[in-house]
Amino acid sequence: MDIQTVGVVGLGNMGLGMAATLVRNGFRVIGTDVNAARGAAAEAAGVRFIPAPAEVLCGADALVVSLPLARDVEAVVTAEGGLLARRDRKVVVIDTSTSDPQTTRRLAARLAKAGHALLDAPVSGGPSGAAEGTLTMMIGGDEADYALARPVLQAMSARAPHVGPSGAGNIVKLVNNLLVAAHLVTTGEAMRLSEAAGLSAEDAAAIVNTATGRSAVSEVMLPRWVLPGTFDSGFSAGLMRKDVRLALDLAAKTGTALPLSAHVGRIWEEARARIPDTADFTRMADYRITEGDA
Ligand code: NAD
């Protein structure tokens, strides 16, 4: 069945850019957000803003969800009078939120019983990737549902591989973000050492980025947001903390010992006074801070 109207639930830093990208790619886009103030920016991007989520859930051929937490996704998707009651067509929910595989599998099974489908489709690439349609997406779910959602996935991403069954996308996203959380800590520490020893972070980073210590943090985040001190990547420290917690929860549930990652998790939690949840997550690599356990 053709997808003409896409509903976007959550028009925040990521959802708004995705919705605008879908408009540019010729889809009719309807969107909703609990924060009605997001309506004006959505309308300016060509999205029809509808405050009532049920109308979006019932009026779209496919749904893109971009919400902070797994429980937000579950509440919206299973709300009374919404998707579970719909019988007119099969709707594929593309959940781009960073979520946990257990919630995803439970939701996917519930939607399948109602004749719908849920793909876990977490993303990497930040608000600019969302706005430009160049995200990397990692998809978990049935192959057939992946094929159904393909036109929407292709519009939003530079790549969107099918990783495996339901929850597989979440697993790889949590693995990825656990690495990013650690790299932010280690890159900040390494740059602090360089400055303390007499070589500027700029000069050190330029060499590291042609050598073996580099990562996306040193190659992209450091020059874009940390060295100039702008710290405006559009991803909050609170959401990064959530991702680290989800990864460490998954480690606990699978009985996997991750001693260094557990310490990274503690560093993120203990930095709360200096880097509150509302701050940009790239502040964790701020090498200029010297006090305490950065
Ligand atoms: P955000 O806080 O900017 O946006 C979330 C939006 O959802 C807000 O506008 C909020 O008002 C809305 N919302 C919350 N509960 C709602 C509900 N019940 N119904 C409707 N709207 C609701 O967050 P974001 O940075 O856009 O992140 C969204 C998701 O994408 C998160 O799971 C995050 O971890 C993930 N993510 C973010 C980035 C990034 O760079 N920002 C990158 C990759 C993944």
mmCIF file of C-alpha atoms and ligand atoms in Angstrom:
data_model
loop_
_atom_site.group_PDB
_atom_site.id
_atom_site.type_symbol
_atom_site.label_atom_id
_atom_site.label_comp_id
_atom_site.label_asym_id
_atom_site.label_seq_id
_atom_site.Cartn_x
_atom_site.Cartn_y
_atom_site.Cartn_z
ATOM 1 C CA MET A 1 0.000 0.000 0.000
ATOM 2 C CA ASP A 2 1.267 3.418 -0.940
ATOM 3 C CA ILE A 3 2.413 5.837 1.732
ATOM 4 C CA GLN A 4 1.246 9.352 0.977
ATOM 5 C CA THR A 5 0.568 10.896 4.368
ATOM 6 C CA VAL A 6 3.198 10.524 7.073
ATOM 7 C CA GLY A 7 2.391 11.418 10.683
ATOM 8 C CA VAL A 8 5.261 12.664 12.825
ATOM 9 C CA VAL A 9 4.839 12.417 16.595
ATOM 10 C CA GLY A 10 7.327 14.613 18.478
ATOM 11 C CA LEU A 11 8.536 17.740 16.683
ATOM 12 C CA GLY A 12 11.632 18.451 18.766
ATOM 13 C CA ASN A 13 15.252 18.875 17.665
ATOM 14 C CA MET A 14 15.089 15.679 15.588
ATOM 15 C CA GLY A 15 11.398 15.276 14.733
ATOM 16 C CA LEU A 16 10.970 18.717 13.219
ATOM 17 C CA GLY A 17 13.923 18.252 10.847
ATOM 18 C CA MET A 18 12.660 14.800 9.827
ATOM 19 C CA ALA A 19 9.174 16.182 9.187
ATOM 20 C CA ALA A 20 10.586 19.015 7.045
ATOM 21 C CA THR A 21 12.694 16.513 5.098
ATOM 22 C CA LEU A 22 9.623 14.367 4.413
ATOM 23 C CA VAL A 23 7.745 17.439 3.134
ATOM 24 C CA ARG A 24 10.638 18.212 0.759
ATOM 25 C CA ASN A 25 10.487 14.635 -0.490
ATOM 26 C CA GLY A 26 6.862 15.009 -1.550
ATOM 27 C CA PHE A 27 5.013 13.424 1.362
ATOM 28 C CA ARG A 28 1.979 15.039 2.922
ATOM 29 C CA VAL A 29 3.087 15.451 6.531
ATOM 30 C CA ILE A 30 0.905 15.874 9.605
ATOM 31 C CA GLY A 31 2.557 16.319 12.991
ATOM 32 C CA THR A 32 1.870 16.610 16.680
ATOM 33 C CA ASP A 33 3.743 17.554 19.854
ATOM 34 C CA VAL A 34 2.636 18.032 23.466
ATOM 35 C CA ASN A 35 4.351 21.391 23.266
ATOM 36 C CA ALA A 36 2.006 23.446 21.089
ATOM 37 C CA ALA A 37 4.780 26.035 20.677
ATOM 38 C CA ARG A 38 6.403 23.626 18.170
ATOM 39 C CA GLY A 39 3.399 24.188 15.866
ATOM 40 C CA ALA A 40 4.594 27.434 14.294
ATOM 41 C CA ALA A 41 7.978 26.047 13.219
ATOM 42 C CA ALA A 42 6.270 22.906 11.918
ATOM 43 C CA GLU A 43 3.743 24.872 9.866
ATOM 44 C CA ALA A 44 6.566 27.044 8.482
ATOM 45 C CA ALA A 45 8.215 23.836 7.234
ATOM 46 C CA GLY A 46 5.027 22.750 5.454
ATOM 47 C CA VAL A 47 3.826 20.329 8.142
ATOM 48 C CA ARG A 48 0.145 20.414 9.145
ATOM 49 C CA PHE A 49 0.284 20.715 12.930
ATOM 50 C CA ILE A 50 -2.514 18.864 14.747
ATOM 51 C CA PRO A 51 -2.519 19.202 18.557
ATOM 52 C CA ALA A 52 -4.572 16.004 19.097
ATOM 53 C CA PRO A 53 -2.242 12.977 18.739
ATOM 54 C CA ALA A 54 -5.151 10.591 17.982
ATOM 55 C CA GLU A 55 -5.920 12.524 14.788
ATOM 56 C CA VAL A 56 -2.341 12.054 13.600
ATOM 57 C CA LEU A 57 -2.307 8.375 14.578
ATOM 58 C CA CYS A 58 -5.580 7.799 12.711
ATOM 59 C CA GLY A 59 -4.935 10.032 9.711
ATOM 60 C CA ALA A 60 -1.496 8.869 8.535
ATOM 61 C CA ASP A 61 -0.439 6.009 6.248
ATOM 62 C CA ALA A 62 2.818 5.621 8.196
ATOM 63 C CA LEU A 63 4.087 7.128 11.432
ATOM 64 C CA VAL A 64 7.478 8.496 12.423
ATOM 65 C CA VAL A 65 7.939 8.803 16.177
ATOM 66 C CA SER A 66 10.678 10.936 17.785
ATOM 67 C CA LEU A 67 10.134 11.116 21.546
ATOM 68 C CA PRO A 68 12.487 11.329 24.532
ATOM 69 C CA LEU A 69 11.747 8.038 26.279
ATOM 70 C CA ALA A 70 10.545 4.525 25.485
ATOM 71 C CA ARG A 71 7.629 5.003 27.861
ATOM 72 C CA ASP A 72 6.545 8.130 25.922
ATOM 73 C CA VAL A 73 6.496 6.064 22.735
ATOM 74 C CA GLU A 74 4.522 3.271 24.396
ATOM 75 C CA ALA A 75 1.967 5.716 25.829
ATOM 76 C CA VAL A 76 1.398 7.473 22.503
ATOM 77 C CA VAL A 77 1.261 4.388 20.315
ATOM 78 C CA THR A 78 -1.099 2.452 22.607
ATOM 79 C CA ALA A 79 -3.342 5.398 23.570
ATOM 80 C CA GLU A 80 -7.079 4.726 23.543
ATOM 81 C CA GLY A 81 -8.875 5.577 20.338
ATOM 82 C CA GLY A 82 -5.571 5.658 18.485
ATOM 83 C CA LEU A 83 -3.636 3.208 16.399
ATOM 84 C CA LEU A 84 -4.725 0.005 18.138
ATOM 85 C CA ALA A 85 -8.342 0.710 17.181
ATOM 86 C CA ARG A 86 -7.528 1.377 13.508
ATOM 87 C CA ARG A 87 -8.640 -1.197 10.969
ATOM 88 C CA ASP A 88 -8.577 0.706 7.625
ATOM 89 C CA ARG A 89 -4.980 -0.199 6.699
ATOM 90 C CA LYS A 90 -1.735 -1.543 8.032
ATOM 91 C CA VAL A 91 0.328 1.266 9.537
ATOM 92 C CA VAL A 92 4.062 0.915 10.047
ATOM 93 C CA VAL A 93 5.382 2.887 13.016
ATOM 94 C CA ILE A 94 8.982 3.967 12.471
ATOM 95 C CA ASP A 95 10.274 4.645 15.978
ATOM 96 C CA THR A 96 13.361 6.824 15.659
ATOM 97 C CA SER A 97 13.636 7.433 19.421
ATOM 98 C CA THR A 98 16.584 5.903 21.236
ATOM 99 C CA SER A 99 14.733 3.234 23.141
ATOM 100 C CA ASP A 100 15.302 -0.132 24.793
ATOM 101 C CA PRO A 101 14.898 -3.430 22.951
ATOM 102 C CA GLN A 102 12.531 -4.933 25.535
ATOM 103 C CA THR A 103 9.968 -2.134 25.242
ATOM 104 C CA THR A 104 10.310 -2.209 21.473
ATOM 105 C CA ARG A 105 9.661 -5.966 21.233
ATOM 106 C CA ARG A 106 6.653 -5.709 23.540
ATOM 107 C CA LEU A 107 5.211 -2.822 21.517
ATOM 108 C CA ALA A 108 5.925 -4.500 18.190
ATOM 109 C CA ALA A 109 4.061 -7.631 19.332
ATOM 110 C CA ARG A 110 1.115 -5.549 20.532
ATOM 111 C CA LEU A 111 0.886 -3.629 17.278
ATOM 112 C CA ALA A 112 1.201 -6.800 15.198
ATOM 113 C CA LYS A 113 -1.867 -8.210 16.994
ATOM 114 C CA ALA A 114 -3.790 -5.111 15.916
ATOM 115 C CA GLY A 115 -2.636 -5.517 12.287
ATOM 116 C CA HIS A 116 0.097 -2.882 12.407
ATOM 117 C CA ALA A 117 3.883 -2.941 12.726
ATOM 118 C CA LEU A 118 6.661 -1.247 14.638
ATOM 119 C CA LEU A 119 10.210 -0.857 13.374
ATOM 120 C CA ASP A 120 12.895 0.274 15.795
ATOM 121 C CA ALA A 121 14.693 2.865 13.689
ATOM 122 C CA PRO A 122 17.066 4.834 15.918
ATOM 123 C CA VAL A 123 19.174 7.456 14.213
ATOM 124 C CA SER A 124 22.612 8.991 14.229
ATOM 125 C CA GLY A 125 23.525 12.308 12.662
ATOM 126 C CA GLY A 126 21.899 14.888 14.939
ATOM 127 C CA PRO A 127 19.467 17.682 14.083
ATOM 128 C CA SER A 128 21.474 18.664 10.975
ATOM 129 C CA GLY A 129 21.266 15.095 9.628
ATOM 130 C CA ALA A 130 17.521 15.099 10.332
ATOM 131 C CA ALA A 131 17.018 18.423 8.546
ATOM 132 C CA GLU A 132 19.154 17.408 5.560
ATOM 133 C CA GLY A 133 17.800 13.850 5.197
ATOM 134 C CA THR A 134 21.271 12.383 5.700
ATOM 135 C CA LEU A 135 20.767 10.417 8.917
ATOM 136 C CA THR A 136 22.186 6.990 9.510
ATOM 137 C CA MET A 137 19.275 4.812 10.624
ATOM 138 C CA MET A 138 19.542 1.297 12.072
ATOM 139 C CA ILE A 139 16.431 -0.778 11.575
ATOM 140 C CA GLY A 140 15.067 -3.669 13.585
ATOM 141 C CA GLY A 141 11.901 -5.555 12.669
ATOM 142 C CA ASP A 142 10.349 -7.787 10.010
ATOM 143 C CA GLU A 143 11.848 -7.659 6.516
ATOM 144 C CA ALA A 144 8.377 -7.181 4.993
ATOM 145 C CA ASP A 145 7.637 -4.170 7.207
ATOM 146 C CA TYR A 146 11.071 -2.769 6.413
ATOM 147 C CA ALA A 147 10.193 -3.026 2.711
ATOM 148 C CA LEU A 148 6.864 -1.253 3.326
ATOM 149 C CA ALA A 149 8.573 1.610 5.177
ATOM 150 C CA ARG A 150 11.398 1.952 2.679
ATOM 151 C CA PRO A 151 10.213 5.094 0.833
ATOM 152 C CA VAL A 152 10.009 6.961 4.153
ATOM 153 C CA LEU A 153 13.336 5.607 5.411
ATOM 154 C CA GLN A 154 15.052 6.516 2.151
ATOM 155 C CA ALA A 155 13.751 10.079 2.300
ATOM 156 C CA MET A 156 15.096 10.600 5.823
ATOM 157 C CA SER A 157 18.476 8.933 5.604
ATOM 158 C CA ALA A 158 21.716 8.471 3.722
ATOM 159 C CA ARG A 159 21.657 4.845 4.872
ATOM 160 C CA ALA A 160 19.119 2.746 6.718
ATOM 161 C CA PRO A 161 20.261 -0.872 6.832
ATOM 162 C CA HIS A 162 18.037 -3.622 8.176
ATOM 163 C CA VAL A 163 20.046 -4.833 11.173
ATOM 164 C CA GLY A 164 17.915 -7.750 12.342
ATOM 165 C CA PRO A 165 14.670 -8.619 14.152
ATOM 166 C CA SER A 166 12.740 -6.310 16.462
ATOM 167 C CA GLY A 167 15.085 -4.639 18.975
ATOM 168 C CA ALA A 168 18.246 -5.095 16.879
ATOM 169 C CA GLY A 169 18.253 -1.422 15.873
ATOM 170 C CA ASN A 170 17.999 -0.385 19.525
ATOM 171 C CA ILE A 171 20.845 -2.699 20.507
ATOM 172 C CA VAL A 172 23.274 -1.258 17.975
ATOM 173 C CA LYS A 173 22.211 2.320 18.802
ATOM 174 C CA LEU A 174 22.881 1.750 22.518
ATOM 175 C CA VAL A 175 26.232 0.171 21.672
ATOM 176 C CA ASN A 176 27.050 3.198 19.509
ATOM 177 C CA ASN A 177 26.048 5.757 22.112
ATOM 178 C CA LEU A 178 27.890 3.956 24.893
ATOM 179 C CA LEU A 179 31.011 4.422 22.768
ATOM 180 C CA VAL A 180 30.211 8.096 22.133
ATOM 181 C CA ALA A 181 29.662 8.680 25.870
ATOM 182 C CA ALA A 182 33.078 7.164 26.602
ATOM 183 C CA HIS A 183 34.814 8.965 23.733
ATOM 184 C CA LEU A 184 33.537 12.319 24.991
ATOM 185 C CA VAL A 185 35.115 11.629 28.388
ATOM 186 C CA THR A 186 38.406 10.289 27.035
ATOM 187 C CA THR A 187 38.764 12.941 24.327
ATOM 188 C CA GLY A 188 38.179 15.727 26.873
ATOM 189 C CA GLU A 189 40.762 14.192 29.214
ATOM 190 C CA ALA A 190 43.308 13.730 26.420
ATOM 191 C CA MET A 191 42.923 17.346 25.281
ATOM 192 C CA ARG A 192 43.248 18.516 28.906
ATOM 193 C CA LEU A 193 46.535 16.625 29.165
ATOM 194 C CA SER A 194 47.813 18.172 25.955
ATOM 195 C CA GLU A 195 47.052 21.711 27.150
ATOM 196 C CA ALA A 196 48.580 21.040 30.579
ATOM 197 C CA ALA A 197 51.741 19.747 28.897
ATOM 198 C CA GLY A 198 52.049 22.826 26.680
ATOM 199 C CA LEU A 199 50.412 21.869 23.362
ATOM 200 C CA SER A 200 47.067 23.478 22.493
ATOM 201 C CA ALA A 201 44.014 21.263 22.099
ATOM 202 C CA GLU A 202 43.609 22.618 18.530
ATOM 203 C CA ASP A 203 47.124 21.523 17.567
ATOM 204 C CA ALA A 204 46.785 18.151 19.281
ATOM 205 C CA ALA A 205 43.376 17.470 17.691
ATOM 206 C CA ALA A 206 44.686 18.287 14.216
ATOM 207 C CA ILE A 207 47.303 15.548 14.558
ATOM 208 C CA VAL A 208 45.129 13.033 16.428
ATOM 209 C CA ASN A 209 42.607 13.307 13.598
ATOM 210 C CA THR A 210 45.203 12.020 11.151
ATOM 211 C CA ALA A 211 46.394 9.348 13.580
ATOM 212 C CA THR A 212 44.980 6.361 15.440
ATOM 213 C CA GLY A 213 43.365 8.057 18.445
ATOM 214 C CA ARG A 214 40.627 9.644 16.351
ATOM 215 C CA SER A 215 36.886 9.041 16.589
ATOM 216 C CA ALA A 216 33.705 10.834 15.521
ATOM 217 C CA VAL A 217 34.067 12.808 18.748
ATOM 218 C CA SER A 218 37.563 14.053 17.843
ATOM 219 C CA GLU A 219 36.882 14.411 14.114
ATOM 220 C CA VAL A 220 33.422 15.987 14.145
ATOM 221 C CA MET A 221 32.323 17.083 17.610
ATOM 222 C CA LEU A 222 35.609 18.547 18.829
ATOM 223 C CA PRO A 223 36.145 20.974 15.910
ATOM 224 C CA ARG A 224 32.455 21.803 15.515
ATOM 225 C CA TRP A 225 31.302 22.354 19.103
ATOM 226 C CA VAL A 226 34.090 21.903 21.674
ATOM 227 C CA LEU A 227 37.150 23.813 20.379
ATOM 228 C CA PRO A 228 35.087 26.914 19.450
ATOM 229 C CA GLY A 229 33.168 26.543 22.722
ATOM 230 C CA THR A 230 29.722 26.825 21.123
ATOM 231 C CA PHE A 231 28.300 23.610 22.622
ATOM 232 C CA ASP A 232 25.173 23.759 20.480
ATOM 233 C CA SER A 233 24.950 20.357 18.794
ATOM 234 C CA GLY A 234 21.233 20.050 19.586
ATOM 235 C CA PHE A 235 21.553 16.865 21.679
ATOM 236 C CA SER A 236 21.064 17.276 25.405
ATOM 237 C CA ALA A 237 23.187 15.789 28.171
ATOM 238 C CA GLY A 238 19.947 14.463 29.693
ATOM 239 C CA LEU A 239 19.200 12.352 26.615
ATOM 240 C CA MET A 240 22.806 11.113 26.534
ATOM 241 C CA ARG A 241 22.521 10.098 30.214
ATOM 242 C CA LYS A 242 19.334 8.240 29.321
ATOM 243 C CA ASP A 243 21.182 6.358 26.563
ATOM 244 C CA VAL A 244 24.046 5.410 28.887
ATOM 245 C CA ARG A 245 21.530 4.184 31.474
ATOM 246 C CA LEU A 246 19.723 2.129 28.814
ATOM 247 C CA ALA A 247 23.015 0.573 27.675
ATOM 248 C CA LEU A 248 24.046 -0.253 31.251
ATOM 249 C CA ASP A 249 20.560 -1.663 31.989
ATOM 250 C CA LEU A 250 20.951 -3.896 28.953
ATOM 251 C CA ALA A 251 24.344 -5.009 30.259
ATOM 252 C CA ALA A 252 22.780 -5.846 33.641
ATOM 253 C CA LYS A 253 19.872 -7.729 32.041
ATOM 254 C CA THR A 254 22.216 -9.755 29.854
ATOM 255 C CA GLY A 255 24.673 -10.387 32.730
ATOM 256 C CA THR A 256 27.475 -8.597 30.894
ATOM 257 C CA ALA A 257 30.245 -7.048 33.012
ATOM 258 C CA LEU A 258 31.362 -3.705 31.567
ATOM 259 C CA PRO A 259 33.686 -2.234 34.200
ATOM 260 C CA LEU A 260 34.983 0.744 32.203
ATOM 261 C CA SER A 261 31.546 1.586 30.791
ATOM 262 C CA ALA A 262 30.085 1.436 34.316
ATOM 263 C CA HIS A 263 32.685 4.012 35.350
ATOM 264 C CA VAL A 264 31.814 6.157 32.332
ATOM 265 C CA GLY A 265 28.177 5.974 33.471
ATOM 266 C CA ARG A 266 29.175 7.189 36.945
ATOM 267 C CA ILE A 267 31.182 10.056 35.428
ATOM 268 C CA TRP A 268 28.122 11.164 33.442
ATOM 269 C CA GLU A 269 25.860 10.987 36.514
ATOM 270 C CA GLU A 270 28.329 12.766 38.814
ATOM 271 C CA ALA A 271 28.909 15.611 36.326
ATOM 272 C CA ARG A 272 25.259 16.629 36.702
ATOM 273 C CA ALA A 273 25.986 19.855 38.655
ATOM 274 C CA ARG A 274 28.453 21.054 36.014
ATOM 275 C CA ILE A 275 26.577 19.635 33.016
ATOM 276 C CA PRO A 276 22.829 19.644 33.783
ATOM 277 C CA ASP A 277 20.388 17.603 31.704
ATOM 278 C CA THR A 278 19.470 20.683 29.669
ATOM 279 C CA ALA A 279 23.105 21.402 28.695
ATOM 280 C CA ASP A 280 24.571 20.222 25.396
ATOM 281 C CA PHE A 281 26.109 16.739 25.624
ATOM 282 C CA THR A 282 29.369 17.894 23.986
ATOM 283 C CA ARG A 283 30.175 19.769 27.219
ATOM 284 C CA MET A 284 31.473 16.442 28.526
ATOM 285 C CA ALA A 285 34.532 16.899 26.270
ATOM 286 C CA ASP A 286 35.233 20.411 27.581
ATOM 287 C CA TYR A 287 38.953 20.125 28.313
ATOM 288 C CA ARG A 288 39.010 23.617 29.850
ATOM 289 C CA ILE A 289 37.307 22.348 33.019
ATOM 290 C CA THR A 290 39.824 21.240 35.591
ATOM 291 C CA GLU A 291 37.985 20.722 38.851
ATOM 292 C CA GLY A 292 36.665 17.407 40.128
ATOM 293 C CA ASP A 293 35.899 14.240 38.276
ATOM 294 C CA ALA A 294 35.206 15.533 34.773
HETATM 295 P P1 NAD B 1 13.658 16.881 22.038
HETATM 296 O O1 NAD B 1 13.455 16.943 23.506
HETATM 297 O O2 NAD B 1 14.253 18.043 21.322
HETATM 298 O O3 NAD B 1 12.247 16.559 21.315
HETATM 299 C C1 NAD B 1 11.284 15.697 21.815
HETATM 300 C C2 NAD B 1 9.925 16.305 21.498
HETATM 301 O O4 NAD B 1 8.902 15.389 21.909
HETATM 302 C C3 NAD B 1 9.664 17.625 22.248
HETATM 303 O O5 NAD B 1 9.290 18.639 21.326
HETATM 304 C C4 NAD B 1 8.546 17.276 23.231
HETATM 305 O O6 NAD B 1 7.666 18.363 23.467
HETATM 306 C C5 NAD B 1 7.855 16.135 22.488
HETATM 307 N N1 NAD B 1 7.082 15.241 23.328
HETATM 308 C C6 NAD B 1 7.427 14.701 24.535
HETATM 309 N N2 NAD B 1 6.457 13.849 24.943
HETATM 310 C C7 NAD B 1 5.494 13.860 23.988
HETATM 311 C C8 NAD B 1 4.273 13.169 23.828
HETATM 312 N N3 NAD B 1 3.814 12.329 24.748
HETATM 313 N N4 NAD B 1 3.541 13.401 22.698
HETATM 314 C C9 NAD B 1 3.969 14.271 21.749
HETATM 315 N N5 NAD B 1 5.144 14.938 21.853
HETATM 316 C C10 NAD B 1 5.886 14.728 22.951
HETATM 317 O O7 NAD B 1 14.490 15.553 21.777
HETATM 318 P P2 NAD B 1 15.349 15.188 20.477
HETATM 319 O O8 NAD B 1 16.737 15.679 20.687
HETATM 320 O O9 NAD B 1 14.599 15.572 19.267
HETATM 321 O O10 NAD B 1 15.386 13.587 20.632
HETATM 322 C C11 NAD B 1 14.253 12.774 20.314
HETATM 323 C C12 NAD B 1 14.719 11.320 20.356
HETATM 324 O O11 NAD B 1 15.769 11.118 19.391
HETATM 325 C C13 NAD B 1 15.302 10.893 21.710
HETATM 326 O O12 NAD B 1 14.929 9.556 21.975
HETATM 327 C C14 NAD B 1 16.801 11.027 21.509
HETATM 328 O O13 NAD B 1 17.525 10.192 22.383
HETATM 329 C C15 NAD B 1 16.937 10.636 20.048
HETATM 330 N N6 NAD B 1 18.097 11.194 19.340
HETATM 331 C C16 NAD B 1 18.420 12.514 19.417
HETATM 332 C C17 NAD B 1 19.518 12.991 18.705
HETATM 333 C C18 NAD B 1 19.941 14.459 18.750
HETATM 334 O O14 NAD B 1 21.046 14.767 18.248
HETATM 335 N N7 NAD B 1 19.148 15.376 19.276
HETATM 336 C C19 NAD B 1 20.291 12.124 17.909
HETATM 337 C C20 NAD B 1 19.910 10.795 17.839
HETATM 338 C C21 NAD B 1 18.822 10.326 18.551
#
